[in-house]
């Protein structure tokens, strides 16, 4: 005769294992999405650095040539 408590524990353990597998799959998908977002952000960060460098160089050039004027 089977122990009903053991059957219940086995069923619960099976549900836990199934839920952990689903959680693992979703965490893997989330990690992939975050990697894609980070790659996109790297491009934005690069453009931001390039623009800041351009603005700094343009300001330096305008100051050195005496062409820099106050904002309106």
PDB file of C-alpha atoms in Angstrom:
ATOM      1  CA  UNK A   1       0.000   0.000   0.000  1.00  0.00           C
ATOM      2  CA  UNK A   2       1.368   3.382  -1.011  1.00  0.00           C
ATOM      3  CA  UNK A   3       1.838   6.115   1.521  1.00  0.00           C
ATOM      4  CA  UNK A   4      -0.591   8.988   0.665  1.00  0.00           C
ATOM      5  CA  UNK A   5       1.782  11.522   2.209  1.00  0.00           C
ATOM      6  CA  UNK A   6       4.591  10.306  -0.040  1.00  0.00           C
ATOM      7  CA  UNK A   7       2.363  10.601  -3.125  1.00  0.00           C
ATOM      8  CA  UNK A   8       1.387  14.135  -2.147  1.00  0.00           C
ATOM      9  CA  UNK A   9       5.010  15.113  -1.577  1.00  0.00           C
ATOM     10  CA  UNK A  10       5.984  13.563  -4.900  1.00  0.00           C
ATOM     11  CA  UNK A  11       3.252  15.523  -6.693  1.00  0.00           C
ATOM     12  CA  UNK A  12       4.337  18.758  -4.991  1.00  0.00           C
ATOM     13  CA  UNK A  13       7.961  18.099  -5.843  1.00  0.00           C
ATOM     14  CA  UNK A  14       6.996  17.514  -9.482  1.00  0.00           C
ATOM     15  CA  UNK A  15       5.118  20.829  -9.563  1.00  0.00           C
ATOM     16  CA  UNK A  16       8.084  22.617  -7.987  1.00  0.00           C
ATOM     17  CA  UNK A  17      10.485  21.134 -10.541  1.00  0.00           C
ATOM     18  CA  UNK A  18       8.154  22.116 -13.396  1.00  0.00           C
ATOM     19  CA  UNK A  19       7.830  25.683 -12.085  1.00  0.00           C
ATOM     20  CA  UNK A  20      11.596  26.007 -11.621  1.00  0.00           C
ATOM     21  CA  UNK A  21      12.147  24.859 -15.220  1.00  0.00           C
ATOM     22  CA  UNK A  22       9.670  27.482 -16.460  1.00  0.00           C
ATOM     23  CA  UNK A  23      11.351  30.118 -14.293  1.00  0.00           C
ATOM     24  CA  UNK A  24      14.757  29.166 -15.668  1.00  0.00           C
ATOM     25  CA  UNK A  25      13.485  29.458 -19.257  1.00  0.00           C
ATOM     26  CA  UNK A  26      12.018  32.890 -18.550  1.00  0.00           C
ATOM     27  CA  UNK A  27      15.195  34.089 -16.833  1.00  0.00           C
ATOM     28  CA  UNK A  28      17.206  32.946 -19.869  1.00  0.00           C
ATOM     29  CA  UNK A  29      14.868  34.916 -22.162  1.00  0.00           C
ATOM     30  CA  UNK A  30      15.164  37.951 -19.890  1.00  0.00           C
ATOM     31  CA  UNK A  31      18.963  37.716 -19.959  1.00  0.00           C
ATOM     32  CA  UNK A  32      18.921  37.575 -23.765  1.00  0.00           C
ATOM     33  CA  UNK A  33      16.652  40.628 -23.931  1.00  0.00           C
ATOM     34  CA  UNK A  34      18.925  42.512 -21.517  1.00  0.00           C
ATOM     35  CA  UNK A  35      21.969  41.623 -23.622  1.00  0.00           C
ATOM     36  CA  UNK A  36      20.223  43.050 -26.698  1.00  0.00           C
ATOM     37  CA  UNK A  37      19.318  46.217 -24.803  1.00  0.00           C
ATOM     38  CA  UNK A  38      22.891  46.579 -23.549  1.00  0.00           C
ATOM     39  CA  UNK A  39      24.226  46.245 -27.109  1.00  0.00           C
ATOM     40  CA  UNK A  40      21.840  48.981 -28.271  1.00  0.00           C
ATOM     41  CA  UNK A  41      22.827  51.162 -25.327  1.00  0.00           C
ATOM     42  CA  UNK A  42      26.494  50.748 -26.230  1.00  0.00           C
ATOM     43  CA  UNK A  43      25.776  52.322 -29.628  1.00  0.00           C
ATOM     44  CA  UNK A  44      23.900  55.202 -27.994  1.00  0.00           C
ATOM     45  CA  UNK A  45      26.726  55.706 -25.503  1.00  0.00           C
ATOM     46  CA  UNK A  46      29.294  55.795 -28.306  1.00  0.00           C
ATOM     47  CA  UNK A  47      27.323  58.429 -30.236  1.00  0.00           C
ATOM     48  CA  UNK A  48      26.908  60.443 -27.023  1.00  0.00           C
ATOM     49  CA  UNK A  49      30.656  60.406 -26.391  1.00  0.00           C
ATOM     50  CA  UNK A  50      31.371  61.358 -30.003  1.00  0.00           C
ATOM     51  CA  UNK A  51      28.893  64.265 -29.802  1.00  0.00           C
ATOM     52  CA  UNK A  52      30.366  65.527 -26.509  1.00  0.00           C
ATOM     53  CA  UNK A  53      33.856  65.367 -28.006  1.00  0.00           C
ATOM     54  CA  UNK A  54      32.680  67.235 -31.126  1.00  0.00           C
ATOM     55  CA  UNK A  55      31.011  69.949 -29.004  1.00  0.00           C
ATOM     56  CA  UNK A  56      34.147  70.360 -26.877  1.00  0.00           C
ATOM     57  CA  UNK A  57      36.369  70.601 -29.970  1.00  0.00           C
ATOM     58  CA  UNK A  58      34.013  73.046 -31.688  1.00  0.00           C
ATOM     59  CA  UNK A  59      33.928  75.269 -28.593  1.00  0.00           C
ATOM     60  CA  UNK A  60      37.722  75.185 -28.329  1.00  0.00           C
ATOM     61  CA  UNK A  61      38.077  76.109 -32.004  1.00  0.00           C
ATOM     62  CA  UNK A  62      35.583  78.970 -31.720  1.00  0.00           C
ATOM     63  CA  UNK A  63      37.306  80.296 -28.594  1.00  0.00           C
ATOM     64  CA  UNK A  64      40.740  80.157 -30.230  1.00  0.00           C
ATOM     65  CA  UNK A  65      39.589  81.888 -33.406  1.00  0.00           C
ATOM     66  CA  UNK A  66      37.598  84.501 -31.487  1.00  0.00           C
ATOM     67  CA  UNK A  67      34.369  83.460 -33.205  1.00  0.00           C
ATOM     68  CA  UNK A  68      32.563  82.322 -30.050  1.00  0.00           C
ATOM     69  CA  UNK A  69      29.585  84.533 -29.314  1.00  0.00           C
ATOM     70  CA  UNK A  70      27.323  84.639 -26.275  1.00  0.00           C
ATOM     71  CA  UNK A  71      23.950  82.926 -26.604  1.00  0.00           C
ATOM     72  CA  UNK A  72      21.002  85.106 -27.464  1.00  0.00           C
TER      73      UNK A  72
END
